[in-house]
Amino acid sequence: MCGIVGYIGTKKAKPILINGLLRLEYRGYDSAGIATIEKDGIKLVKEKGRIANLNSIDEINTLEGTIGIGHTRWATHGKPSVENSHPHYDNSKTFAVVHNGIIENYHELRKFLEDKGYTFYSDTDTEVIPNLISYYYKTEKDFLKSVKKACDDLKGSFALEILCKDYPDNMIVVRQDSPLVIGKGLNENYISSDIPAILSFTKDFYFLNDREFAVLSRKNIDFYDNDLNKIEKPIKSIEWNTASAEKDGYDDFMLKEIYEQPNAIRETIGSKLSEDEISFNDFSISKEYLQSINKLYIVACGTAMNAGYTVKNTFESLCKISTEVEIASEFRYKDPLVDEKTLCIFISQSGETADTIAALKLAKSKGAKTLAMANVIGSSITREADYCIYTHAGPEIAVASTKAYTSQVVLLNILALYFAEILKTTPKKELSELKKELLELPKKAELALRTVAEIKNFASIVYKETDMFFLGRGLDYYTALEGSLKLKEISYIHSEAYAAGELKHGPIALIENDVTVIGIITNPLLVEKTVSNMQEVITRGAKTLVITNQNIDNSQFFKVINIPETNPRFAPVLSIIPLQLLSYYISKAKGLDVDKPRNLAKSVTVE
């Protein structure tokens, strides 16, 4: 997750850029930088760490330019460092670029440019962009056409701000699957990935669609489609207060974070995964070590534990490693069978969960290798572990976890594929197909969000109920656990999740007329069995909601919500989205505080 700001006008750009970056800093970035056009060309200042570190550099006070771009970065490609921070130059320092998003084919583009004589100074995917623009500029001699040609070569997501020293009175911006807004002022224009960063300067905004270009000057903005035909864009006035701005206009942080999931998944995939390979920055593990372990533990609490459950079978079936999922608060007190032949994975959104950290220390004391997965760089759990990897969900403000959960499920799956690739325990063809499916998840998550109207309507019917049940088989059972937890957390409705085959072993006694039962059906091998279990509750008067990507007879259920089809291993990433929305809209219908449910805290730092 990255944040970008830009300014072109009559004032000094530097303080405006710094102000905008500070408004984004609550997201928890690890580096920052700005570039301005000065009398002798483009000047660039960047530093790792917080915005205060950047602002304390003497050189930044020499910037006088009235056109500039700024960036805050959370490392995806390359470790946090000055070299990897944005903005990035091309080799000739004719262009400077900041980038929000992921360039999936940067390896190929980098090799292409290296073969043409270009040199690279960072580990980022972004550095290919200014050099690619430079490559086309040699023949096109035109700023916009060169940017357009470069964008045609890019695969992935991007929001770009681009400066060219030969065009000191212009800036070009373009977006694809990453947010970007343009704020209109009087003889000045502002650009940002987030409205809050520039809301104090203007209330009037233009919103770019994918593959639309804007050429900005101080007084004008010219818009172009992907074929560089001029187009008109409407301006929209935003009347938000500060709190609304931080929520990007959503009523609550939870809803905002639910809708941020496609991008959070995309950023978590980041540079780690392509159709050709899987790699982790600053983390590698040997085949010899993986072959030496006889057990893998996944240890976590609450939602993070449910994420672990969803990938247990993937580690076992693809990597052939016996895998256990444990509640951290139980693991730390049970004298677990852990030794030097055990790898323990500890998951915590905040990286500060007390029980999980204590469990990690216990595992280390018994000789196990430990791997931490967190969403916060430099958090306690990542400092304690032997290895650490990060989701890139961005800050999660609402107490009930949504985008952190789906990002954890995605990252765990990438890790399982990575281990299988090293161990060669799964055929290459199967791994390749799974990689392709993972890369499709961001777009499929966007489609899953389109169920919102149906979900909102169902919530309006059931929000007064006091008990609900969730059923599923296989991985759908673990989705049921997470769906049930969400409902408990924010609506205070008692709910239970059961493996659907266990229904007849007791829980069916609780089913009576008009009780709501929610079924999740995403595995084609388990459709008939789960449908049969759902029919058992229907005959006892239950009102049924089914979340599915399978071809079933909708007429037998009260309501069916269809989500995109994917490999069953990854279905929990998509099937949980309607259940998150359901919990949210039930809570709203009850008039509850969605972001701050009673008795709960975001980071549980006590036992």
Coordinates of C-alpha atoms in Angstrom, one line a residue:
M1 CA 0.0 0.0 0.0
C2 CA 1.4 3.4 -1.0
G3 CA 0.2 7.0 -0.9
I4 CA 0.9 9.7 -3.5
V5 CA 0.4 13.4 -3.7
G6 CA 1.1 16.0 -6.3
Y7 CA 0.9 19.8 -6.9
I8 CA 1.2 22.2 -9.8
G9 CA 0.5 25.9 -9.2
T10 CA 2.0 29.2 -8.1
K11 CA 3.0 28.3 -4.6
K12 CA 6.1 26.3 -3.4
A13 CA 5.3 22.7 -3.9
K14 CA 7.4 21.3 -1.0
P15 CA 5.2 22.3 2.0
I16 CA 2.0 21.3 0.1
L17 CA 3.5 17.9 -0.7
I18 CA 4.8 17.4 2.9
N19 CA 1.4 18.4 4.3
G20 CA -0.3 15.8 2.0
L21 CA 2.1 13.1 3.0
L22 CA 1.5 13.8 6.7
R23 CA -2.2 13.3 6.1
L24 CA -1.5 9.9 4.8
E25 CA 1.0 8.9 7.5
Y26 CA -1.6 7.2 9.7
R27 CA -1.3 4.3 7.3
G28 CA 2.1 3.4 8.7
Y29 CA 4.6 3.7 5.9
D30 CA 8.3 3.0 6.0
S31 CA 9.8 5.7 3.6
A32 CA 8.9 8.9 1.8
G33 CA 10.2 11.2 -0.9
I34 CA 9.4 14.2 -3.1
A35 CA 10.6 15.6 -6.4
T36 CA 10.1 19.1 -7.8
I37 CA 11.1 20.8 -11.0
E38 CA 13.7 23.4 -10.3
K39 CA 15.5 25.9 -12.6
D40 CA 18.2 23.3 -13.3
G41 CA 16.0 20.3 -13.7
I42 CA 14.2 17.8 -11.5
K43 CA 15.4 17.6 -7.9
L44 CA 14.6 14.6 -5.7
V45 CA 14.8 14.1 -2.0
K46 CA 13.8 10.9 -0.2
E47 CA 14.5 9.0 3.0
K48 CA 13.4 5.9 4.8
G49 CA 11.3 6.0 7.9
R50 CA 8.6 8.6 8.8
I51 CA 7.8 11.9 7.1
A52 CA 9.7 13.7 9.9
N53 CA 12.9 12.0 8.7
L54 CA 12.4 13.4 5.2
N55 CA 11.5 16.8 6.5
S56 CA 14.7 17.0 8.5
I57 CA 17.0 16.7 5.5
D58 CA 18.7 20.0 4.8
E59 CA 18.5 19.6 1.0
I60 CA 14.7 19.6 1.2
N61 CA 14.7 23.3 2.2
T62 CA 16.5 24.2 -1.0
L63 CA 13.5 23.2 -3.1
E64 CA 11.7 26.2 -4.6
G65 CA 9.7 24.6 -7.4
T66 CA 6.0 25.1 -7.9
I67 CA 5.4 21.7 -9.5
G68 CA 6.1 18.5 -7.6
I69 CA 5.2 14.9 -6.7
G70 CA 5.4 13.0 -3.4
H71 CA 5.2 9.5 -2.2
T72 CA 5.0 7.4 1.0
R73 CA 5.9 3.7 0.6
W74 CA 5.3 0.5 2.4
A75 CA 8.0 -1.8 1.0
T76 CA 6.8 -4.4 -1.5
H77 CA 9.7 -4.6 -3.9
G78 CA 13.0 -4.4 -2.0
K79 CA 13.6 -3.6 1.7
P80 CA 12.9 -0.1 3.1
S81 CA 15.9 2.0 2.0
V82 CA 16.7 5.4 0.4
E83 CA 17.4 3.6 -2.9
N84 CA 14.1 1.8 -3.0
S85 CA 12.1 4.9 -1.9
H86 CA 10.1 6.9 -4.4
P87 CA 10.3 9.0 -6.5
H88 CA 12.5 7.3 -9.1
Y89 CA 14.5 8.9 -12.0
D90 CA 15.2 7.5 -15.4
N91 CA 18.9 7.1 -16.2
S92 CA 19.1 10.6 -17.8
K93 CA 17.1 12.3 -15.0
T94 CA 14.7 13.6 -17.6
F95 CA 11.7 11.9 -15.9
A96 CA 10.7 11.3 -12.3
V97 CA 7.8 9.0 -11.3
V98 CA 5.9 8.1 -8.2
H99 CA 3.8 4.9 -8.4
N100 CA 1.0 3.4 -6.3
G101 CA 0.4 -0.3 -7.3
I102 CA 2.2 -3.3 -8.5
I103 CA 3.9 -3.9 -11.9
E104 CA 3.5 -7.6 -12.4
N105 CA 5.8 -7.9 -15.5
Y106 CA 8.6 -5.7 -14.2
H107 CA 11.2 -8.6 -14.4
E108 CA 10.7 -8.8 -18.2
L109 CA 10.6 -5.0 -18.6
R110 CA 13.8 -4.7 -16.6
K111 CA 15.6 -7.3 -18.7
F112 CA 14.4 -5.6 -21.9
L113 CA 15.7 -2.2 -20.7
E114 CA 19.0 -3.7 -19.4
D115 CA 19.5 -5.2 -22.8
K116 CA 19.1 -1.6 -24.2
G117 CA 21.8 -0.3 -21.9
Y118 CA 19.7 1.0 -19.0
T119 CA 21.1 0.7 -15.5
F120 CA 18.9 0.1 -12.4
Y121 CA 19.7 1.4 -8.9
S122 CA 16.9 0.0 -6.8
D123 CA 15.1 -3.3 -6.3
T124 CA 11.7 -1.8 -7.1
D125 CA 9.2 -2.6 -9.8
T126 CA 8.7 1.2 -10.2
E127 CA 12.1 2.1 -11.6
V128 CA 11.2 0.4 -14.9
I129 CA 8.5 3.0 -15.5
P130 CA 10.6 6.2 -15.9
N131 CA 13.2 4.3 -17.9
L132 CA 10.5 2.8 -20.2
I133 CA 9.1 6.3 -20.7
S134 CA 12.7 7.5 -21.5
Y135 CA 13.1 4.7 -24.0
Y136 CA 10.0 5.8 -26.0
Y137 CA 10.8 9.5 -25.6
K138 CA 13.9 9.0 -27.7
T139 CA 11.8 8.4 -30.7
E140 CA 8.5 10.0 -29.9
K141 CA 9.9 13.3 -28.6
D142 CA 6.5 13.8 -27.0
F143 CA 5.8 13.6 -23.2
L144 CA 2.2 12.2 -23.4
K145 CA 2.8 9.8 -26.3
S146 CA 5.8 8.4 -24.5
V147 CA 3.9 7.9 -21.3
K148 CA 1.0 6.2 -23.2
K149 CA 3.4 3.8 -24.9
A150 CA 5.1 2.9 -21.6
C151 CA 1.7 2.2 -20.0
D152 CA 0.8 -0.1 -22.8
D153 CA 3.7 -2.3 -21.8
L154 CA 2.8 -2.4 -18.1
K155 CA 0.8 -5.3 -16.6
G156 CA -0.7 -4.9 -13.2
S157 CA -2.0 -1.9 -11.2
F158 CA -0.7 1.6 -11.2
A159 CA -1.5 5.2 -10.3
L160 CA 1.3 7.3 -11.7
E161 CA 2.5 10.9 -11.3
I162 CA 5.1 11.9 -13.9
L163 CA 7.4 14.9 -14.2
C164 CA 9.6 15.7 -17.3
K165 CA 12.3 18.3 -17.1
D166 CA 11.6 19.3 -20.8
Y167 CA 8.0 20.1 -19.8
P168 CA 8.5 22.3 -16.7
D169 CA 4.9 23.5 -16.8
N170 CA 3.2 20.1 -17.0
M171 CA 2.6 17.0 -15.1
I172 CA 1.0 13.8 -16.4
V173 CA -1.1 11.4 -14.3
V174 CA -2.7 8.1 -15.2
R175 CA -4.3 5.2 -13.3
Q176 CA -5.1 1.5 -13.7
D177 CA -6.7 -0.4 -10.8
S178 CA -5.2 2.0 -8.2
P179 CA -6.9 5.1 -6.8
L180 CA -6.1 8.6 -8.0
V181 CA -8.1 11.9 -7.7
I182 CA -7.4 15.4 -9.0
G183 CA -8.3 18.4 -7.0
K184 CA -9.1 21.6 -8.8
G185 CA -8.0 25.0 -7.4
L186 CA -7.6 28.5 -8.7
N187 CA -4.6 28.5 -11.0
E188 CA -3.4 25.3 -9.2
N189 CA -4.2 21.6 -9.2
Y190 CA -3.7 18.9 -6.7
I191 CA -3.3 15.1 -7.1
S192 CA -3.5 12.3 -4.6
S193 CA -4.3 8.7 -4.1
D194 CA -6.6 9.7 -1.2
I195 CA -9.0 12.6 -0.9
P196 CA -8.1 13.4 2.7
A197 CA -4.5 14.3 1.7
I198 CA -5.6 17.3 -0.3
L199 CA -9.1 18.1 1.1
S200 CA -7.8 21.0 3.1
F201 CA -6.8 22.7 -0.3
T202 CA -9.9 22.1 -2.4
K203 CA -13.4 20.6 -2.4
D204 CA -13.6 20.1 -6.2
F205 CA -12.4 16.8 -7.6
Y206 CA -12.1 15.0 -10.9
F207 CA -12.1 11.1 -10.8
L208 CA -10.1 9.2 -13.4
N209 CA -11.3 5.9 -14.8
D210 CA -8.8 3.1 -15.7
R211 CA -6.4 4.0 -18.5
E212 CA -7.4 7.7 -18.6
F213 CA -4.6 10.3 -18.8
A214 CA -4.6 13.8 -17.4
V215 CA -2.1 16.5 -18.6
L216 CA -2.0 19.2 -15.9
S217 CA -0.9 22.8 -16.1
R218 CA -1.4 25.5 -13.6
K219 CA -4.7 26.7 -15.1
N220 CA -5.9 23.7 -17.1
I221 CA -6.4 20.0 -17.1
D222 CA -6.7 18.1 -20.4
F223 CA -8.1 14.6 -20.2
Y224 CA -7.5 11.8 -22.7
D225 CA -8.8 8.2 -23.1
N226 CA -6.5 5.3 -23.7
D227 CA -6.3 6.1 -27.4
L228 CA -5.3 9.7 -26.5
N229 CA -8.6 11.1 -27.7
K230 CA -9.5 14.2 -25.7
I231 CA -12.4 13.7 -23.4
E232 CA -14.5 15.8 -21.0
K233 CA -14.7 14.9 -17.3
P234 CA -17.3 16.2 -14.8
I235 CA -16.1 17.9 -11.6
K236 CA -17.6 16.8 -8.3
S237 CA -17.8 18.8 -5.1
I238 CA -17.0 16.9 -2.0
E239 CA -18.4 18.3 1.3
W240 CA -16.7 16.1 3.9
N241 CA -15.5 16.8 7.4
T242 CA -12.1 15.4 8.5
A243 CA -13.5 12.2 9.9
S244 CA -15.5 11.5 6.7
A245 CA -12.5 12.3 4.6
E246 CA -10.4 9.6 6.4
K247 CA -13.2 7.2 5.6
D248 CA -13.2 8.3 1.9
G249 CA -16.9 9.0 2.2
Y250 CA -17.9 5.6 3.6
D251 CA -20.1 5.7 6.7
D252 CA -17.7 3.5 8.7
F253 CA -14.1 2.3 8.5
M254 CA -15.3 -1.3 8.4
L255 CA -17.2 -0.7 5.2
K256 CA -14.3 1.2 3.7
E257 CA -12.0 -1.7 4.6
I258 CA -14.3 -4.3 3.1
Y259 CA -14.2 -2.4 -0.1
E260 CA -10.4 -2.0 0.1
Q261 CA -10.0 -5.8 -0.1
P262 CA -9.3 -6.1 -3.9
N263 CA -6.4 -3.7 -3.6
A264 CA -5.2 -5.2 -0.3
I265 CA -5.1 -8.6 -1.9
R266 CA -3.3 -7.1 -5.0
E267 CA -0.7 -5.4 -2.8
T268 CA -0.2 -8.5 -0.6
I269 CA 0.5 -10.6 -3.8
G270 CA 2.9 -7.7 -4.7
S271 CA 6.2 -8.8 -6.0
K272 CA 6.0 -12.2 -4.3
L273 CA 4.0 -14.0 -7.0
S274 CA 4.0 -14.2 -10.8
E275 CA 3.0 -17.0 -13.1
D276 CA 6.7 -17.9 -13.4
E277 CA 8.0 -17.8 -9.8
I278 CA 7.4 -17.0 -6.2
S279 CA 9.9 -15.0 -4.2
F280 CA 10.0 -13.1 -0.9
N281 CA 12.0 -10.0 -0.1
D282 CA 14.5 -10.6 2.8
F283 CA 13.1 -14.2 3.3
S284 CA 14.3 -17.4 1.9
I285 CA 14.3 -20.9 3.1
S286 CA 16.3 -23.9 1.9
K287 CA 15.1 -27.2 0.5
E288 CA 17.3 -29.0 3.0
Y289 CA 15.6 -27.3 6.0
L290 CA 12.1 -27.9 4.7
Q291 CA 12.9 -31.5 4.1
S292 CA 14.2 -31.8 7.7
I293 CA 10.9 -30.7 9.4
N294 CA 8.2 -33.2 10.2
K295 CA 5.5 -30.8 11.5
L296 CA 4.3 -27.3 10.8
Y297 CA 2.2 -25.4 13.4
I298 CA 0.1 -22.4 12.5
V299 CA -0.6 -20.4 15.7
A300 CA -2.9 -17.4 16.1
C301 CA -6.0 -16.0 17.8
G302 CA -9.5 -15.2 16.5
T303 CA -9.7 -14.2 12.9
A304 CA -6.0 -14.8 12.2
M305 CA -6.6 -18.4 13.5
N306 CA -9.4 -18.8 11.0
A307 CA -7.1 -17.7 8.3
G308 CA -4.7 -20.4 9.4
Y309 CA -7.4 -23.1 9.2
T310 CA -8.2 -22.2 5.6
V311 CA -4.7 -23.2 4.5
K312 CA -3.9 -26.2 6.7
N313 CA -5.0 -28.6 4.0
T314 CA -3.0 -26.7 1.3
F315 CA 0.2 -27.1 3.3
E316 CA -0.5 -30.8 3.8
S317 CA -1.6 -31.7 0.3
L318 CA 0.9 -29.6 -1.7
C319 CA 3.9 -29.7 0.6
K320 CA 3.3 -33.1 2.3
I321 CA 4.0 -31.6 5.7
S322 CA 1.8 -32.5 8.7
T323 CA 0.2 -29.2 9.7
E324 CA -1.6 -28.3 12.9
V325 CA -3.6 -25.1 13.7
E326 CA -3.5 -24.0 17.3
I327 CA -5.1 -21.3 19.4
A328 CA -2.2 -19.2 20.7
S329 CA -3.7 -19.0 24.2
E330 CA -3.9 -22.8 24.4
F331 CA -0.6 -23.5 22.6
R332 CA 1.4 -21.5 25.2
Y333 CA 0.1 -23.6 28.1
K334 CA -0.1 -27.1 26.7
D335 CA 3.6 -28.1 26.5
P336 CA 3.3 -28.7 22.7
L337 CA 5.3 -31.3 20.9
V338 CA 7.7 -28.9 19.3
D339 CA 11.4 -29.3 18.6
E340 CA 14.1 -28.4 16.0
K341 CA 12.2 -30.3 13.4
T342 CA 9.1 -28.1 13.7
L343 CA 8.4 -24.9 11.8
C344 CA 5.9 -22.6 13.6
I345 CA 4.0 -19.8 11.8
F346 CA 2.5 -17.1 14.0
I347 CA -0.1 -14.8 12.6
S348 CA -1.1 -11.4 14.0
Q349 CA -2.6 -8.4 12.2
S350 CA -1.1 -5.9 14.7
G351 CA 2.0 -7.9 15.5
E352 CA 1.4 -7.1 19.1
T353 CA -1.0 -9.9 20.2
A354 CA 0.2 -11.0 23.6
D355 CA -0.8 -14.6 23.5
T356 CA 0.7 -15.1 20.1
I357 CA 4.0 -13.5 21.0
A358 CA 4.2 -15.7 24.2
A359 CA 3.5 -18.8 22.1
L360 CA 6.3 -17.8 19.7
K361 CA 8.8 -17.4 22.5
L362 CA 7.8 -20.8 23.8
A363 CA 8.3 -22.4 20.4
K364 CA 11.8 -20.8 20.1
S365 CA 12.7 -22.1 23.6
K366 CA 12.0 -25.6 22.4
G367 CA 14.3 -25.2 19.3
A368 CA 11.7 -24.6 16.6
K369 CA 12.2 -22.2 13.8
T370 CA 9.6 -19.4 13.9
L371 CA 8.0 -17.4 11.1
A372 CA 5.9 -14.3 11.9
M373 CA 3.2 -13.0 9.6
A374 CA 2.0 -9.5 10.4
N375 CA 0.5 -6.3 8.9
V376 CA 2.8 -3.9 10.8
I377 CA 6.5 -3.6 9.9
G378 CA 8.7 -3.6 12.9
S379 CA 6.0 -4.9 15.3
S380 CA 7.0 -7.0 18.3
I381 CA 6.2 -10.4 16.8
T382 CA 8.4 -9.7 13.7
R383 CA 11.3 -8.7 15.9
E384 CA 11.0 -11.9 17.9
A385 CA 10.7 -14.3 15.0
D386 CA 13.5 -16.0 13.0
Y387 CA 11.7 -15.0 9.8
C388 CA 8.9 -12.5 9.0
I389 CA 6.6 -11.9 6.1
Y390 CA 4.1 -9.1 5.7
T391 CA 0.6 -8.8 4.4
H392 CA 0.1 -5.4 2.7
A393 CA -3.5 -4.7 3.7
G394 CA -2.7 -1.2 4.9
P395 CA -4.1 0.1 8.2
E396 CA -7.2 -1.6 9.6
I397 CA -9.0 0.9 11.8
A398 CA -12.2 -1.0 12.5
V399 CA -11.9 -3.5 15.3
A400 CA -13.5 -6.3 13.3
S401 CA -10.9 -7.6 10.9
T402 CA -11.8 -7.8 7.2
K403 CA -9.1 -7.0 4.7
A404 CA -6.4 -8.2 7.1
Y405 CA -8.1 -11.6 7.1
T406 CA -8.3 -12.0 3.3
S407 CA -4.8 -10.8 3.0
Q408 CA -3.6 -13.4 5.5
V409 CA -5.4 -16.1 3.6
V410 CA -3.8 -15.0 0.4
L411 CA -0.3 -14.8 1.8
L412 CA -0.5 -18.2 3.5
N413 CA -1.5 -19.7 0.2
I414 CA 1.4 -18.0 -1.5
L415 CA 3.7 -19.4 1.2
A416 CA 2.3 -22.9 0.8
L417 CA 2.9 -22.7 -3.0
Y418 CA 6.4 -21.4 -2.3
F419 CA 7.2 -24.4 0.0
A420 CA 5.8 -26.8 -2.5
E421 CA 7.8 -25.3 -5.3
I422 CA 11.1 -25.6 -3.3
L423 CA 10.2 -29.2 -2.2
K424 CA 9.0 -30.2 -5.7
T425 CA 6.2 -32.1 -4.0
T426 CA 3.5 -30.8 -6.5
P427 CA 3.7 -31.0 -10.3
K428 CA 4.8 -27.7 -11.9
K429 CA 1.6 -27.6 -14.1
E430 CA -0.6 -27.7 -11.0
L431 CA 1.4 -25.0 -9.3
S432 CA 1.2 -22.9 -12.4
E433 CA -2.6 -23.2 -12.5
L434 CA -2.8 -22.3 -8.8
K435 CA -0.6 -19.2 -9.3
K436 CA -2.8 -18.0 -12.2
E437 CA -5.9 -18.4 -10.0
L438 CA -4.3 -16.4 -7.2
L439 CA -3.4 -13.6 -9.5
E440 CA -7.1 -13.4 -10.6
L441 CA -8.3 -13.0 -7.0
P442 CA -8.2 -9.2 -6.8
K443 CA -10.6 -8.8 -9.8
K444 CA -12.8 -11.6 -8.5
A445 CA -13.0 -9.9 -5.1
E446 CA -14.3 -6.8 -6.9
L447 CA -17.1 -9.0 -8.4
A448 CA -17.9 -10.5 -5.0
L449 CA -18.5 -7.0 -3.7
R450 CA -21.3 -6.5 -6.2
T451 CA -23.4 -8.8 -4.0
V452 CA -23.9 -5.8 -1.7
A453 CA -27.5 -4.9 -2.7
E454 CA -28.8 -8.5 -2.2
I455 CA -26.9 -8.8 1.1
K456 CA -28.2 -5.5 2.4
N457 CA -31.8 -6.6 1.6
F458 CA -31.4 -9.9 3.4
A459 CA -29.9 -8.1 6.4
S460 CA -33.0 -5.9 6.6
I461 CA -35.1 -9.1 6.9
V462 CA -33.1 -10.9 9.6
Y463 CA -31.5 -8.1 11.7
K464 CA -33.9 -8.6 14.7
E465 CA -33.1 -12.3 15.1
T466 CA -31.3 -13.5 18.2
D467 CA -29.7 -16.7 16.9
M468 CA -28.1 -17.8 13.5
F469 CA -26.2 -20.8 12.3
F470 CA -23.5 -21.1 9.7
L471 CA -22.8 -24.4 7.9
G472 CA -20.1 -25.6 5.5
R473 CA -17.9 -28.6 4.6
G474 CA -14.2 -28.6 4.0
L475 CA -12.8 -25.1 3.7
D476 CA -16.3 -23.7 3.7
Y477 CA -16.6 -24.8 7.3
Y478 CA -13.7 -22.4 8.1
T479 CA -15.4 -19.6 6.2
A480 CA -18.5 -20.4 8.3
L481 CA -16.4 -20.0 11.5
E482 CA -15.1 -16.6 10.3
G483 CA -18.6 -15.5 9.2
S484 CA -20.1 -16.4 12.5
L485 CA -17.3 -14.6 14.4
K486 CA -18.0 -11.4 12.4
L487 CA -21.7 -11.6 13.2
K488 CA -21.0 -12.0 16.9
E489 CA -18.4 -9.3 17.0
I490 CA -20.4 -6.4 15.6
S491 CA -24.1 -7.3 15.8
Y492 CA -24.1 -9.1 19.1
I493 CA -26.3 -11.8 17.7
H494 CA -25.5 -15.3 19.0
S495 CA -24.3 -17.4 16.1
E496 CA -22.7 -20.8 15.8
A497 CA -20.7 -22.4 12.9
Y498 CA -20.8 -26.1 12.3
A499 CA -19.3 -28.6 9.9
A500 CA -22.4 -29.4 7.9
G501 CA -21.9 -33.1 8.3
E502 CA -22.1 -32.7 12.1
L503 CA -25.6 -31.1 12.0
K504 CA -27.3 -34.4 12.8
H505 CA -25.0 -35.1 15.7
G506 CA -26.7 -32.5 18.0
P507 CA -27.1 -29.0 16.5
I508 CA -30.2 -29.9 14.5
A509 CA -32.1 -30.0 17.8
L510 CA -31.7 -26.2 17.8
I511 CA -33.3 -25.6 14.4
E512 CA -36.9 -24.5 14.6
N513 CA -39.3 -22.4 12.5
D514 CA -37.8 -19.2 11.0
V515 CA -34.3 -19.7 12.4
T516 CA -31.7 -18.3 9.9
V517 CA -29.2 -20.9 8.6
I518 CA -26.4 -19.7 6.3
G519 CA -24.7 -22.2 4.1
I520 CA -21.4 -21.8 2.1
I521 CA -21.0 -24.1 -0.9
T522 CA -17.9 -23.6 -3.1
N523 CA -16.4 -27.1 -3.5
P524 CA -17.9 -29.0 -6.5
L525 CA -17.0 -32.3 -4.7
L526 CA -19.2 -31.4 -1.7
V527 CA -22.2 -29.7 -3.3
E528 CA -24.6 -32.6 -3.0
K529 CA -23.7 -33.4 0.6
T530 CA -24.0 -29.7 1.7
V531 CA -27.3 -29.2 -0.2
S532 CA -28.6 -32.3 1.6
N533 CA -27.7 -30.8 5.0
M534 CA -29.4 -27.5 4.1
Q535 CA -32.5 -29.4 3.1
E536 CA -32.6 -31.0 6.5
V537 CA -32.9 -27.5 8.2
I538 CA -35.4 -26.3 5.5
T539 CA -37.7 -29.2 6.5
R540 CA -37.6 -27.9 10.1
G541 CA -38.7 -24.4 9.1
A542 CA -35.3 -22.7 8.7
K543 CA -34.9 -19.6 6.6
T544 CA -31.8 -20.3 4.4
L545 CA -29.2 -18.1 2.8
V546 CA -26.6 -19.8 0.5
I547 CA -23.3 -18.3 -0.6
T548 CA -22.1 -20.3 -3.6
N549 CA -20.2 -20.3 -6.9
Q550 CA -21.7 -23.7 -7.9
N551 CA -24.6 -24.5 -10.2
I552 CA -27.4 -25.4 -7.7
D553 CA -31.2 -25.2 -7.7
N554 CA -31.8 -21.8 -6.3
S555 CA -35.6 -22.4 -5.8
Q556 CA -35.1 -24.6 -2.8
F557 CA -33.6 -21.8 -0.7
F558 CA -34.9 -18.6 0.7
K559 CA -32.0 -16.6 -0.9
V560 CA -28.9 -17.6 -2.9
I561 CA -25.9 -15.2 -3.4
N562 CA -23.6 -16.1 -6.3
I563 CA -19.9 -15.3 -6.2
P564 CA -17.2 -15.8 -8.8
E565 CA -15.8 -19.3 -9.2
T566 CA -12.2 -20.0 -8.3
N567 CA -10.1 -23.0 -7.2
P568 CA -11.7 -24.3 -4.0
R569 CA -8.4 -23.7 -2.1
F570 CA -8.9 -19.9 -2.6
A571 CA -12.7 -19.8 -2.3
P572 CA -12.6 -18.5 1.3
V573 CA -11.1 -15.2 0.0
L574 CA -14.3 -14.6 -2.0
S575 CA -17.0 -16.4 0.0
I576 CA -16.2 -14.4 3.2
I577 CA -16.9 -11.0 1.5
P578 CA -20.7 -11.3 1.4
L579 CA -20.7 -12.5 5.0
Q580 CA -18.6 -9.5 6.1
L581 CA -21.2 -7.3 4.3
L582 CA -24.0 -9.2 6.0
S583 CA -22.6 -8.6 9.5
Y584 CA -22.0 -5.0 8.7
Y585 CA -25.5 -4.3 7.4
I586 CA -27.2 -6.2 10.2
S587 CA -25.2 -4.1 12.7
K588 CA -26.1 -0.9 10.9
A589 CA -29.8 -1.9 10.9
K590 CA -29.6 -2.4 14.7
G591 CA -28.1 1.1 15.1
L592 CA -24.8 -0.2 16.6
D593 CA -21.3 1.3 16.5
V594 CA -19.8 -0.9 13.8
D595 CA -16.2 0.2 14.1
K596 CA -16.0 0.0 17.9
P597 CA -18.0 -3.0 19.1
R598 CA -18.4 -3.3 22.9
N599 CA -15.8 -5.1 25.0
L600 CA -13.3 -5.5 22.1
A601 CA -10.0 -3.9 21.2
K602 CA -8.1 -3.8 17.9
S603 CA -4.9 -5.1 19.4
V604 CA -5.1 -7.6 22.3
T605 CA -1.9 -7.0 24.2
V606 CA -2.9 -8.7 27.5
E607 CA -3.8 -12.3 28.2

